[in-house]
mmCIF file of N, CA and C in Angstrom:
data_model
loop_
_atom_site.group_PDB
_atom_site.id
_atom_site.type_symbol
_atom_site.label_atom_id
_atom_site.label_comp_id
_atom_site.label_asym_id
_atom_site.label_seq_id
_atom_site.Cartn_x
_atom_site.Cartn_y
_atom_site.Cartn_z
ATOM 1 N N UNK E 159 23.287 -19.667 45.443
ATOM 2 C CA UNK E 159 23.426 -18.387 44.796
ATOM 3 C C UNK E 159 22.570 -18.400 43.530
ATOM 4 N N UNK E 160 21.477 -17.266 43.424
ATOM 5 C CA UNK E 160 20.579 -17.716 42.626
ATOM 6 C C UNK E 160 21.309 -16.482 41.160
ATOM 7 N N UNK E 161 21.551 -17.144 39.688
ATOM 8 C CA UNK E 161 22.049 -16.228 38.817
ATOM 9 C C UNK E 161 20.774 -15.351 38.325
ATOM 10 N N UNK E 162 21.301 -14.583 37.315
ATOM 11 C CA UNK E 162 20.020 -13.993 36.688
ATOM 12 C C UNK E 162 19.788 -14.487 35.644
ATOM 13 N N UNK E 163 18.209 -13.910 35.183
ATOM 14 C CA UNK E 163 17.987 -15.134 33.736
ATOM 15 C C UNK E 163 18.339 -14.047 32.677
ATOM 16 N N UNK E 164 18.909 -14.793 31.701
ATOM 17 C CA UNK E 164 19.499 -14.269 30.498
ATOM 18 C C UNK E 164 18.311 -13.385 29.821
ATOM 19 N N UNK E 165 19.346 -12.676 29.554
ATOM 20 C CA UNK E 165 18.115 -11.389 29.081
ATOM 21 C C UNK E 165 17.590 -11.884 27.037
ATOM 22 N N UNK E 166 16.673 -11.955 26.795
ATOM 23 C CA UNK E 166 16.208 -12.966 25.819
ATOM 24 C C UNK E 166 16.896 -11.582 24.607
ATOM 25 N N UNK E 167 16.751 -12.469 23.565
ATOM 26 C CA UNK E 167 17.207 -11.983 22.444
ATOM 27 C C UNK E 167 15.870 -11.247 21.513
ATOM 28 N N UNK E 168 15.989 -10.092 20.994
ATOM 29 C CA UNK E 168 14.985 -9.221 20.402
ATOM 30 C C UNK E 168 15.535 -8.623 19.344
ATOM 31 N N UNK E 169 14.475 -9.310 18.010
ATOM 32 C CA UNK E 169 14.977 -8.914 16.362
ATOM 33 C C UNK E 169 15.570 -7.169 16.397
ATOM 34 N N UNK E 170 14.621 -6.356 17.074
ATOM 35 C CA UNK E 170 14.826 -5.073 16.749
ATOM 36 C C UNK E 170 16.403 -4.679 17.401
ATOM 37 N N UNK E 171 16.511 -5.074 18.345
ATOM 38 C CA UNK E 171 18.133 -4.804 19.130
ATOM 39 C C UNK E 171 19.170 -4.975 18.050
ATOM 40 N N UNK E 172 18.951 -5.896 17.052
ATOM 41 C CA UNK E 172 20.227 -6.308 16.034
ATOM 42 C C UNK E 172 20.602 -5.485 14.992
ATOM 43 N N UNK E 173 19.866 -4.352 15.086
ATOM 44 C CA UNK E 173 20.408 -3.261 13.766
ATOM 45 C C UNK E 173 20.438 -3.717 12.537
ATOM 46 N N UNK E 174 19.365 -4.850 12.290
ATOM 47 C CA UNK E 174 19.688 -5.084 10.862
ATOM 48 C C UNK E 174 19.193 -4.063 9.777
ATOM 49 N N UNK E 175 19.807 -3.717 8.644
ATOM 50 C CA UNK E 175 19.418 -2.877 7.788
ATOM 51 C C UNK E 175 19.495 -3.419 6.690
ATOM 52 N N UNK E 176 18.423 -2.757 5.847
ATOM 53 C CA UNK E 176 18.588 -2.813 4.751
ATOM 54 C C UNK E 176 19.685 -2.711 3.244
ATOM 55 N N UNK E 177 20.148 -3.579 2.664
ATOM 56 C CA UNK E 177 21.379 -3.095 1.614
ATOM 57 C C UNK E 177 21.004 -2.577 0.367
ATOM 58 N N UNK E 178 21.539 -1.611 -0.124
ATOM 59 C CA UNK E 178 21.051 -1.554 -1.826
ATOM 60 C C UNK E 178 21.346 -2.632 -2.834
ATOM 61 N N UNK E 179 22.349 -2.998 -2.894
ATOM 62 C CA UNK E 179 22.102 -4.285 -3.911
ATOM 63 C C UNK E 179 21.632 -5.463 -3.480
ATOM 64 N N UNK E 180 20.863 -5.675 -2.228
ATOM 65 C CA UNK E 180 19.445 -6.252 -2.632
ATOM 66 C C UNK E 180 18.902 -6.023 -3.495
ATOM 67 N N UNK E 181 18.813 -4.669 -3.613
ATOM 68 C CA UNK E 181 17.479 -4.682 -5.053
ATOM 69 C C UNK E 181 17.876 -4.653 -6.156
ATOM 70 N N UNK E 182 19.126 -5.070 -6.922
ATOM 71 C CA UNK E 182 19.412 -5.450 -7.762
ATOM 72 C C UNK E 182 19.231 -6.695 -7.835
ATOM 73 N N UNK E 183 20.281 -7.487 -6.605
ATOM 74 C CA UNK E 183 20.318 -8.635 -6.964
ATOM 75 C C UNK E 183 19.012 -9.841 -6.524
ATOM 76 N N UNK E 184 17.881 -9.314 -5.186
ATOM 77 C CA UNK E 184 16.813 -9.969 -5.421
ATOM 78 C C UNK E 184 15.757 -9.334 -5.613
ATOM 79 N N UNK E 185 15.897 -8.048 -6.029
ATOM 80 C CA UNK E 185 14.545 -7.540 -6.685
ATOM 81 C C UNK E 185 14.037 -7.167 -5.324
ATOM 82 N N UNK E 186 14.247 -6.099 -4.602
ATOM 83 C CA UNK E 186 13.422 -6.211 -3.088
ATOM 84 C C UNK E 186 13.909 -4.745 -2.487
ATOM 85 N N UNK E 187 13.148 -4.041 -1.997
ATOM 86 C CA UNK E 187 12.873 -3.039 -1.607
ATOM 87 C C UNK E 187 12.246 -2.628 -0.129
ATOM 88 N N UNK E 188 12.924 -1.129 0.891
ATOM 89 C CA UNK E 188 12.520 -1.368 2.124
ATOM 90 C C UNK E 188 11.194 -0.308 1.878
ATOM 91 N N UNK E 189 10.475 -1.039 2.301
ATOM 92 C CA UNK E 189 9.248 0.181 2.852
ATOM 93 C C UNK E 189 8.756 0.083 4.082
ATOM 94 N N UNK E 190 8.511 0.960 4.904
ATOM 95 C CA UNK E 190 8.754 1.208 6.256
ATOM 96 C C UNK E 190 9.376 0.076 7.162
ATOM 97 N N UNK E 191 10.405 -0.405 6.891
ATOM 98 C CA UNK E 191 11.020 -1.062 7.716
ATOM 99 C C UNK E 191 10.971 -2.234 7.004
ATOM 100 N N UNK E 192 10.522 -2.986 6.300
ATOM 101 C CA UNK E 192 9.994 -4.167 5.928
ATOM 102 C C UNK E 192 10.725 -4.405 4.565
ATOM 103 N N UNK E 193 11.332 -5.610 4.462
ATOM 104 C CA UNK E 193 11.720 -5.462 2.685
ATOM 105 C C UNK E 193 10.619 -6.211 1.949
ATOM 106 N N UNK E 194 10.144 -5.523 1.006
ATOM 107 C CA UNK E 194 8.827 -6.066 -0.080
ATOM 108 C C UNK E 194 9.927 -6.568 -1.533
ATOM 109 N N UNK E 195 9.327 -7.541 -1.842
ATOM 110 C CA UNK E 195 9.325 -7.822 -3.335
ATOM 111 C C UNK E 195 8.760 -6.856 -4.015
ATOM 112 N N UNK E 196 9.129 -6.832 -5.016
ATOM 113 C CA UNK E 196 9.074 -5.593 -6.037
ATOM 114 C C UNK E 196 8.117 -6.602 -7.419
ATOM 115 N N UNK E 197 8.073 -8.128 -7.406
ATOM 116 C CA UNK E 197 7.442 -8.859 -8.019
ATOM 117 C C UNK E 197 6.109 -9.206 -7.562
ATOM 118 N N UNK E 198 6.219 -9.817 -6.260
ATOM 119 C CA UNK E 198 5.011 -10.618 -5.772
ATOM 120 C C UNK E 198 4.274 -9.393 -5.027
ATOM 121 N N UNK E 199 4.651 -8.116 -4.646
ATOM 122 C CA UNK E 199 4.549 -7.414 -3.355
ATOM 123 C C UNK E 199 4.283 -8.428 -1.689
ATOM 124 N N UNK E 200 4.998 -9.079 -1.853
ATOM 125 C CA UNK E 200 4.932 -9.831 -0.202
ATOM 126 C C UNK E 200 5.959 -9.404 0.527
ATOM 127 N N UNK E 201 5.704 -9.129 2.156
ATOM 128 C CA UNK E 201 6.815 -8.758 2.298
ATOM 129 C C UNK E 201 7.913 -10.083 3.177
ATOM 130 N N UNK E 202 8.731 -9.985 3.766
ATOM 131 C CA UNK E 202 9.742 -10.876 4.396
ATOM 132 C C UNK E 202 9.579 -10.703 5.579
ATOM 133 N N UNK E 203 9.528 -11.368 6.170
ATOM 134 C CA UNK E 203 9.323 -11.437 8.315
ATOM 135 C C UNK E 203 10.696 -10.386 8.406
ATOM 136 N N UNK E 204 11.953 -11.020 8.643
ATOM 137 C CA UNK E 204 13.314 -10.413 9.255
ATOM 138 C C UNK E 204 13.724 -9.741 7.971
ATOM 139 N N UNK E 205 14.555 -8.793 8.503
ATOM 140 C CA UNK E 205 15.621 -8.002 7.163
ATOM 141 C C UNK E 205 16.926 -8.747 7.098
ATOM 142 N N UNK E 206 17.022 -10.130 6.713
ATOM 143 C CA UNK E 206 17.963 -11.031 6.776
ATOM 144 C C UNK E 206 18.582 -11.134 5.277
ATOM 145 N N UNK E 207 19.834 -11.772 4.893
ATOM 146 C CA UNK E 207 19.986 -11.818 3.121
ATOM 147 C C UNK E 207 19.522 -13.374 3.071
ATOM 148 N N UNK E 208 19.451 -13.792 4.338
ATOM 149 C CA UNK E 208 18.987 -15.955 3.657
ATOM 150 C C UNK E 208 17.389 -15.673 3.743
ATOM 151 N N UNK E 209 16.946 -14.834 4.584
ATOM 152 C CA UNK E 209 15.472 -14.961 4.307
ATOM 153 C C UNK E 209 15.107 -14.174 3.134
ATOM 154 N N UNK E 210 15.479 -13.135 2.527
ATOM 155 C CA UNK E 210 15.239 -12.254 1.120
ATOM 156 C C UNK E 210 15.709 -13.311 -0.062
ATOM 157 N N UNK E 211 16.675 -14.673 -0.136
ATOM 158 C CA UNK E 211 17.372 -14.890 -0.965
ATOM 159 C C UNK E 211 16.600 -16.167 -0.890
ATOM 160 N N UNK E 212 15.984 -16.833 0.080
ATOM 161 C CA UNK E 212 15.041 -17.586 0.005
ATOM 162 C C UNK E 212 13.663 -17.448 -0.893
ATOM 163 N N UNK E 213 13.647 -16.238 -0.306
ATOM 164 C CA UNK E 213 12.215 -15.634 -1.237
ATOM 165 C C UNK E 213 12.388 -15.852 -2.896
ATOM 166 N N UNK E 214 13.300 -15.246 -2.958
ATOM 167 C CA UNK E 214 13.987 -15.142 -4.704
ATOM 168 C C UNK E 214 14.087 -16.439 -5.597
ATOM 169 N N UNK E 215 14.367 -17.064 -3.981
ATOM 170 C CA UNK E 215 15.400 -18.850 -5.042
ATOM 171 C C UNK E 215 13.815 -19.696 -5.481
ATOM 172 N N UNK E 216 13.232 -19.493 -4.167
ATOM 173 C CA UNK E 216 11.540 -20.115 -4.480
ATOM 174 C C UNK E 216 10.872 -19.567 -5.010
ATOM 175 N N UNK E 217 10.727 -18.194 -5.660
ATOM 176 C CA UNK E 217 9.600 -17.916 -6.175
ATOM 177 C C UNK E 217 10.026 -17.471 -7.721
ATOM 178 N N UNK E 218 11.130 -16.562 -8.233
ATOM 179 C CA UNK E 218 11.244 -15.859 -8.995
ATOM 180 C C UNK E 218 12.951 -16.092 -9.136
ATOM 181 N N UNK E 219 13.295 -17.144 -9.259
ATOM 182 C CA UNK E 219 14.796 -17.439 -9.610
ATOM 183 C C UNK E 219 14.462 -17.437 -11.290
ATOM 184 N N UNK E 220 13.711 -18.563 -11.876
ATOM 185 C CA UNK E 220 13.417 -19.154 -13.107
ATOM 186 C C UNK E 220 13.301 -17.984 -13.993
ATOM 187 N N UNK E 221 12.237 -16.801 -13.977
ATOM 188 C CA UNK E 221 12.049 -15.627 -14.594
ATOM 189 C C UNK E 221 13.131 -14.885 -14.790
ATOM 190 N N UNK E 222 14.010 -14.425 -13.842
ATOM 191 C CA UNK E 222 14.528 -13.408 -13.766
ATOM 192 C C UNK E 222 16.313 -14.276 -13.769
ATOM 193 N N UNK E 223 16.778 -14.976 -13.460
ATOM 194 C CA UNK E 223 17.775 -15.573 -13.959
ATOM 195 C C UNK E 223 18.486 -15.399 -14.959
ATOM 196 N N UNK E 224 18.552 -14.975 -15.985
ATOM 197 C CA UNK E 224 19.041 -14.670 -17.308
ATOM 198 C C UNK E 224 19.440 -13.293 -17.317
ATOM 199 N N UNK E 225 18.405 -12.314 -16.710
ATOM 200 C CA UNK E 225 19.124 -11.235 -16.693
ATOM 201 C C UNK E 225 20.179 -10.842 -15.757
ATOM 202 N N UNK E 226 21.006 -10.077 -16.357
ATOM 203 C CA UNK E 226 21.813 -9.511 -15.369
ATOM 204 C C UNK E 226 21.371 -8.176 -14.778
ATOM 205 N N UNK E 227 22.928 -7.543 -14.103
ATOM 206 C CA UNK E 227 22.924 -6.290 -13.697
ATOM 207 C C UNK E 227 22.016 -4.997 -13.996
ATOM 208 N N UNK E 228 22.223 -5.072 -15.499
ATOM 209 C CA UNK E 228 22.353 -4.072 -16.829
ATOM 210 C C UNK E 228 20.834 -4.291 -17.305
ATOM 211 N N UNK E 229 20.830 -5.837 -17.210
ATOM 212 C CA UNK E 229 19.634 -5.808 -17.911
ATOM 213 C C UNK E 229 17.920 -6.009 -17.039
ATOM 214 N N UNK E 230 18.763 -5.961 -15.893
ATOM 215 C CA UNK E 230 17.729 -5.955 -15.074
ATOM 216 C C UNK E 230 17.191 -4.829 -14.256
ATOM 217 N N UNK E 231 18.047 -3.091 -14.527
ATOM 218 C CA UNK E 231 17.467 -2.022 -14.140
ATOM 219 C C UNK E 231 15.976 -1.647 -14.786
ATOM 220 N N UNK E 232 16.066 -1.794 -15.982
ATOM 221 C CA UNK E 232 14.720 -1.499 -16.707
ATOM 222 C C UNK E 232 13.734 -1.676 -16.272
ATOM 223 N N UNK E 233 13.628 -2.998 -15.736
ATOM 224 C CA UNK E 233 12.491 -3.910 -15.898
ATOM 225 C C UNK E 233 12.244 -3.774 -13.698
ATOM 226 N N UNK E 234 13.585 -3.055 -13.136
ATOM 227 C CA UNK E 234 13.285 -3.294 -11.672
ATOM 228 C C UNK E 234 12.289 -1.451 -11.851
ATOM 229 N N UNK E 235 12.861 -0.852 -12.796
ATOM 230 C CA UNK E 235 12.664 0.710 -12.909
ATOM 231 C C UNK E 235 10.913 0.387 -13.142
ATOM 232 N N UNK E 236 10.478 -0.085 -13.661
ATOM 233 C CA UNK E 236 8.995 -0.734 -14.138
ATOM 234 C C UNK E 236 8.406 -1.011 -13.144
ATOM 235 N N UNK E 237 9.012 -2.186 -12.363
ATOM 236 C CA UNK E 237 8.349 -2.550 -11.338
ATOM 237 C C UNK E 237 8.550 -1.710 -9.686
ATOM 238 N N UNK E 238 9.510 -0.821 -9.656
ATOM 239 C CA UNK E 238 9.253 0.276 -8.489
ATOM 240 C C UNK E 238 8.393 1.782 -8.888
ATOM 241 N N UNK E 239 7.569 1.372 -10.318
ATOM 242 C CA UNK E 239 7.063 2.762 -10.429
ATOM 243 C C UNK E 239 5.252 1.778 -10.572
ATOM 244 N N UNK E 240 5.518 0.625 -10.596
ATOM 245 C CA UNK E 240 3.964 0.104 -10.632
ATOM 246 C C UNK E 240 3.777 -0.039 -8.979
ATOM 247 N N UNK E 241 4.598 -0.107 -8.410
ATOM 248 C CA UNK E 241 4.532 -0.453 -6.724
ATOM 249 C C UNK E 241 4.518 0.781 -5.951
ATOM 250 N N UNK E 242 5.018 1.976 -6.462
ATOM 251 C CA UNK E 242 4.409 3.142 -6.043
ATOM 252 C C UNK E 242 3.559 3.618 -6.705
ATOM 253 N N UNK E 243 2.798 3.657 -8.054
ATOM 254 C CA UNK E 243 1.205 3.987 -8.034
ATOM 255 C C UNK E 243 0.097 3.335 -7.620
ATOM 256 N N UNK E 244 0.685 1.925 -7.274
ATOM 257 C CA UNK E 244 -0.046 1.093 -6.414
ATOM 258 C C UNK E 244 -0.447 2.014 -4.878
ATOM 259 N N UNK E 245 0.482 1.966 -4.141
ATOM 260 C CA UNK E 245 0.431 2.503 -2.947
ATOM 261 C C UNK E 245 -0.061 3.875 -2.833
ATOM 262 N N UNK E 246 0.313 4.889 -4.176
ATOM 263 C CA UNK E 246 -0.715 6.280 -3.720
ATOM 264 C C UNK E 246 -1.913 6.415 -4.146
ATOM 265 N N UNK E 247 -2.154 5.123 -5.062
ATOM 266 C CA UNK E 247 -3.581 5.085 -5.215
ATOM 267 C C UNK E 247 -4.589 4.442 -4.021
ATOM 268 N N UNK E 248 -3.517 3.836 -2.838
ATOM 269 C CA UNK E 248 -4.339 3.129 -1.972
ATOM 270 C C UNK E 248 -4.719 4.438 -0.806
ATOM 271 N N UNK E 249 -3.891 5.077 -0.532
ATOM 272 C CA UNK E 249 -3.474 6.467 0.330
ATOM 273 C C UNK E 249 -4.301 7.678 -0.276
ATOM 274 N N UNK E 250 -4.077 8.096 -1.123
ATOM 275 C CA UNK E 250 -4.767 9.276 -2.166
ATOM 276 C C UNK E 250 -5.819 9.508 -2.062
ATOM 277 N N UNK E 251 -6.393 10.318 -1.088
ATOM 278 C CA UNK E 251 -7.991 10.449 -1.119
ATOM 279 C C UNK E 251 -8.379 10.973 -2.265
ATOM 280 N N UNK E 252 -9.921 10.331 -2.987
ATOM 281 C CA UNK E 252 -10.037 10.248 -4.392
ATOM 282 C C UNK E 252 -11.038 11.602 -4.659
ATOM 283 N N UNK E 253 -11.555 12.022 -3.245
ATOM 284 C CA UNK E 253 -12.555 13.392 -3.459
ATOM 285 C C UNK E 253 -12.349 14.089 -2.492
ATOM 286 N N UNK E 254 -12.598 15.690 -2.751
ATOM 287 C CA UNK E 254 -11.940 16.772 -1.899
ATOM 288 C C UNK E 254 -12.749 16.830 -0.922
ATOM 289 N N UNK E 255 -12.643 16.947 0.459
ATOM 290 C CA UNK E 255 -13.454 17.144 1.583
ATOM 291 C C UNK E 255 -14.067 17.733 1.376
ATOM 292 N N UNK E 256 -14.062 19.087 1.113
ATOM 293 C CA UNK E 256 -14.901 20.555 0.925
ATOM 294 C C UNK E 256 -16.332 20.168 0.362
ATOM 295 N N UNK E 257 -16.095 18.832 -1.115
ATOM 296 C CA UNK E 257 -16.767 18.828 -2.121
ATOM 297 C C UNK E 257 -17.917 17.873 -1.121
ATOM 298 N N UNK E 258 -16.996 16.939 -0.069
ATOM 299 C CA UNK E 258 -17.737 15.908 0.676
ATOM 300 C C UNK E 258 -18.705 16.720 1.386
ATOM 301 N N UNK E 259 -17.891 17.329 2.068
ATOM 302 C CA UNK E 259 -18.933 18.276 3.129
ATOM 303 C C UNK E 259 -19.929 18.983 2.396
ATOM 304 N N UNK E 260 -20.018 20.010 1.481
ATOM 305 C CA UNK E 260 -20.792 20.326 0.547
ATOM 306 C C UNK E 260 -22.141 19.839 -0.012
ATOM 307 N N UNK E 261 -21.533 18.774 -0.774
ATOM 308 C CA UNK E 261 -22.349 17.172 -0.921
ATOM 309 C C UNK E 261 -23.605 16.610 0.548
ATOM 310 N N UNK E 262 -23.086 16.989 1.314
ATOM 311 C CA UNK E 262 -23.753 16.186 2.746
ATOM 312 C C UNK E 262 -24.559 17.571 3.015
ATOM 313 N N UNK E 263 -24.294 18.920 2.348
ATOM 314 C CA UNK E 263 -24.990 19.592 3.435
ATOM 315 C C UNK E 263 -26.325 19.957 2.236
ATOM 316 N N UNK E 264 -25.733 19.615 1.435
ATOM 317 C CA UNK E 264 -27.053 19.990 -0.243
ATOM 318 C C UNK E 264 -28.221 18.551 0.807
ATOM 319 N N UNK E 265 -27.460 17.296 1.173
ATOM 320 C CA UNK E 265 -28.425 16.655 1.659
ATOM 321 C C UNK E 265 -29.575 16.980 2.494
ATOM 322 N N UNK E 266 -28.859 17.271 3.765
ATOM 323 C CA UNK E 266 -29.395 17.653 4.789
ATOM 324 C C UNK E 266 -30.233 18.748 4.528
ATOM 325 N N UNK E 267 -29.872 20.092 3.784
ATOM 326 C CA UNK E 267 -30.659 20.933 2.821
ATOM 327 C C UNK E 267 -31.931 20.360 2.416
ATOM 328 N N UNK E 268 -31.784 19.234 1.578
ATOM 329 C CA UNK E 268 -33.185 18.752 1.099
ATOM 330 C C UNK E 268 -33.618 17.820 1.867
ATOM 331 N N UNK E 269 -33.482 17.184 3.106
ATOM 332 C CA UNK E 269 -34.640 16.793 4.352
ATOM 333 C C UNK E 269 -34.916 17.252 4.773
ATOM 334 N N UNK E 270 -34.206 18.742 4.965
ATOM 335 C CA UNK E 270 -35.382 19.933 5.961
ATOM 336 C C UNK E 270 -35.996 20.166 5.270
ATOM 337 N N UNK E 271 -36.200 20.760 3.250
ATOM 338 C CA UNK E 271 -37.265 21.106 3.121
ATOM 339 C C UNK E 271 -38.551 20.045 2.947
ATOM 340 N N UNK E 272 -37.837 18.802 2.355
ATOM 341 C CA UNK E 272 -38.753 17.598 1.579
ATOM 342 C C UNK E 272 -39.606 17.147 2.835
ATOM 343 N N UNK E 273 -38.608 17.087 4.516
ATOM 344 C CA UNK E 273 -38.907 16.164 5.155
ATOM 345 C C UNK E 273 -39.412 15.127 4.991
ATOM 346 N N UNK E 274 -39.293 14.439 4.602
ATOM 347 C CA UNK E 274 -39.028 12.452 3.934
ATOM 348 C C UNK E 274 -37.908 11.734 4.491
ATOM 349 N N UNK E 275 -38.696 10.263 4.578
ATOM 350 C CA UNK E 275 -37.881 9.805 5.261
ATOM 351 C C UNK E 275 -36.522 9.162 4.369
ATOM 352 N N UNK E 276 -35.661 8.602 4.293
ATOM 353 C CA UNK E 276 -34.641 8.147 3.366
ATOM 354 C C UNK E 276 -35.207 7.019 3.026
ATOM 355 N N UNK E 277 -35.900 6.134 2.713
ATOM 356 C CA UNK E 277 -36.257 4.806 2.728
ATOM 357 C C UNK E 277 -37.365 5.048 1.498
ATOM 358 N N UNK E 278 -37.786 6.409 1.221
ATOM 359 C CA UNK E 278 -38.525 6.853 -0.184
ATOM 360 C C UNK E 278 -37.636 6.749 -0.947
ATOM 361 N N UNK E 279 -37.768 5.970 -2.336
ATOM 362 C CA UNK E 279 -36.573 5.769 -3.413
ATOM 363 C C UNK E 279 -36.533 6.989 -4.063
ATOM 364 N N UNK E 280 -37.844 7.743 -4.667
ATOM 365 C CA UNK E 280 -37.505 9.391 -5.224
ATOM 366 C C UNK E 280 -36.884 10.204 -4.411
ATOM 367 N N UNK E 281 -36.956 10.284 -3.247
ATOM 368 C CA UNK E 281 -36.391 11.115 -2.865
ATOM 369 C C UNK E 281 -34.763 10.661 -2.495
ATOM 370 N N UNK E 282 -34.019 9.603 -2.370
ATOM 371 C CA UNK E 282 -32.868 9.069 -2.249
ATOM 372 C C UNK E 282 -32.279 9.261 -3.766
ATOM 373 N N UNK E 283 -33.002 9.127 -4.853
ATOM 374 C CA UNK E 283 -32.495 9.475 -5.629
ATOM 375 C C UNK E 283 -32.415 11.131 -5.969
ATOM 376 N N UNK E 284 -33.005 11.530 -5.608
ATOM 377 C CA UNK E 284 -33.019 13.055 -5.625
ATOM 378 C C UNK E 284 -31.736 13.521 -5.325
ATOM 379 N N UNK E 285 -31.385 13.166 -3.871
ATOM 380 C CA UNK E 285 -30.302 13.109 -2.881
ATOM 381 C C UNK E 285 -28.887 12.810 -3.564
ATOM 382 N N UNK E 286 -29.086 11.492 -4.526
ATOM 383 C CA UNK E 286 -27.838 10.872 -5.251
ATOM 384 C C UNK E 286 -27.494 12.194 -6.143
ATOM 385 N N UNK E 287 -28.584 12.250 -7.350
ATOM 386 C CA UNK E 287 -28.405 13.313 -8.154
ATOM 387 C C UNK E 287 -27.827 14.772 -7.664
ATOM 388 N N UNK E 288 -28.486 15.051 -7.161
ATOM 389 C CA UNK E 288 -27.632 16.586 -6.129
ATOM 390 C C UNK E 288 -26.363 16.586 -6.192
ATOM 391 N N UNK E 289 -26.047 15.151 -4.839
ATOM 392 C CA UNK E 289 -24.396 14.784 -4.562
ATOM 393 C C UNK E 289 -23.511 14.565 -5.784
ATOM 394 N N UNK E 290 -24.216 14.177 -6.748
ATOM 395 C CA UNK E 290 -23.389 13.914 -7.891
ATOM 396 C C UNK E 290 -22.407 14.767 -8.919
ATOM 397 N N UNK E 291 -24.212 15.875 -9.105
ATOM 398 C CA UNK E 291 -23.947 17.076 -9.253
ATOM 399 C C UNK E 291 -22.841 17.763 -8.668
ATOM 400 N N UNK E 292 -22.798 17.586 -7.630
ATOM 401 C CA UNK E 292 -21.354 18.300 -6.877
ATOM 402 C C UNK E 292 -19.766 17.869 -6.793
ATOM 403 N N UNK E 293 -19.719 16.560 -6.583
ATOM 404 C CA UNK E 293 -18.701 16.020 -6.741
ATOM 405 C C UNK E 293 -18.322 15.187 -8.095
ATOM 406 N N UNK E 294 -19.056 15.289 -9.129
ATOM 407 C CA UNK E 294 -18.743 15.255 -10.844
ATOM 408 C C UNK E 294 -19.384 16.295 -11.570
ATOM 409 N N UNK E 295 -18.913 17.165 -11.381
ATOM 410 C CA UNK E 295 -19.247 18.418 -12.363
ATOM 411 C C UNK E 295 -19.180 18.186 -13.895
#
């Protein structure tokens, strides 16, 4: 009688979630699924409390040890507002399409009339200056 093979075990099936006083007590935060340090920004493989509390005991016990509860909102308030201008500065497109497209067509504008090839430095700089013109007013 042949049995069946055990159906294997899979992290996501276990519902682990995230707690809030994690981030009191190791400084750690979920972003999309993942808990990040709010110190090192690294994040943790599993959403476990021995693997988050591991992180803490090895890296950032010594620093942050002394403070408590009370005295450690400030300084977590600091470090979840440097970890989100981090991230919308990585996301945040830094120039308006319109200005991009614009920019590209002043180009193309001046190879139909110049017809030159790009590999002429006056005229690449010509090209820079224009674009510049447009997208730093």
């Amino acid at each position: 009688m042949a049995s069946r093979p055990l159906k294997k075990r899979k992290v996501a099936d276990e519902g682990r979630i995230f707690k809030q006083e994690w981030t009191i007590q190791y400084i750690f935060i979920e972003e999309k699924g993942k808990p990040i340090c709010l110190i090192c920004n690294q994040s943790v493989n599993l959403m476990k409390v021995s693997n988050i509390s591991r992180h803490y005991d090895t890296m950032h016990k010594d620093e942050f040890e002394e403070l408590h509860d009370e005295a450690r909102k400030p300084r977590l308030d600091k470090l979840m507002k440097a970890l989100k201008r981090q991230l919308d500065s990585l996301f945040k497109p830094t120039i308006d399409k319109e200005k991009a497209m614009l920019s590209s067509y002043i180009v193309s504008q001046k190879n139909v009339e110049k017809c030159k090839p790009f590999s002429d430095g006056e005229f690449v700089k010509e090209c820079l200056v224009a674009c510049a013109m447009e997208l730093c007013p």
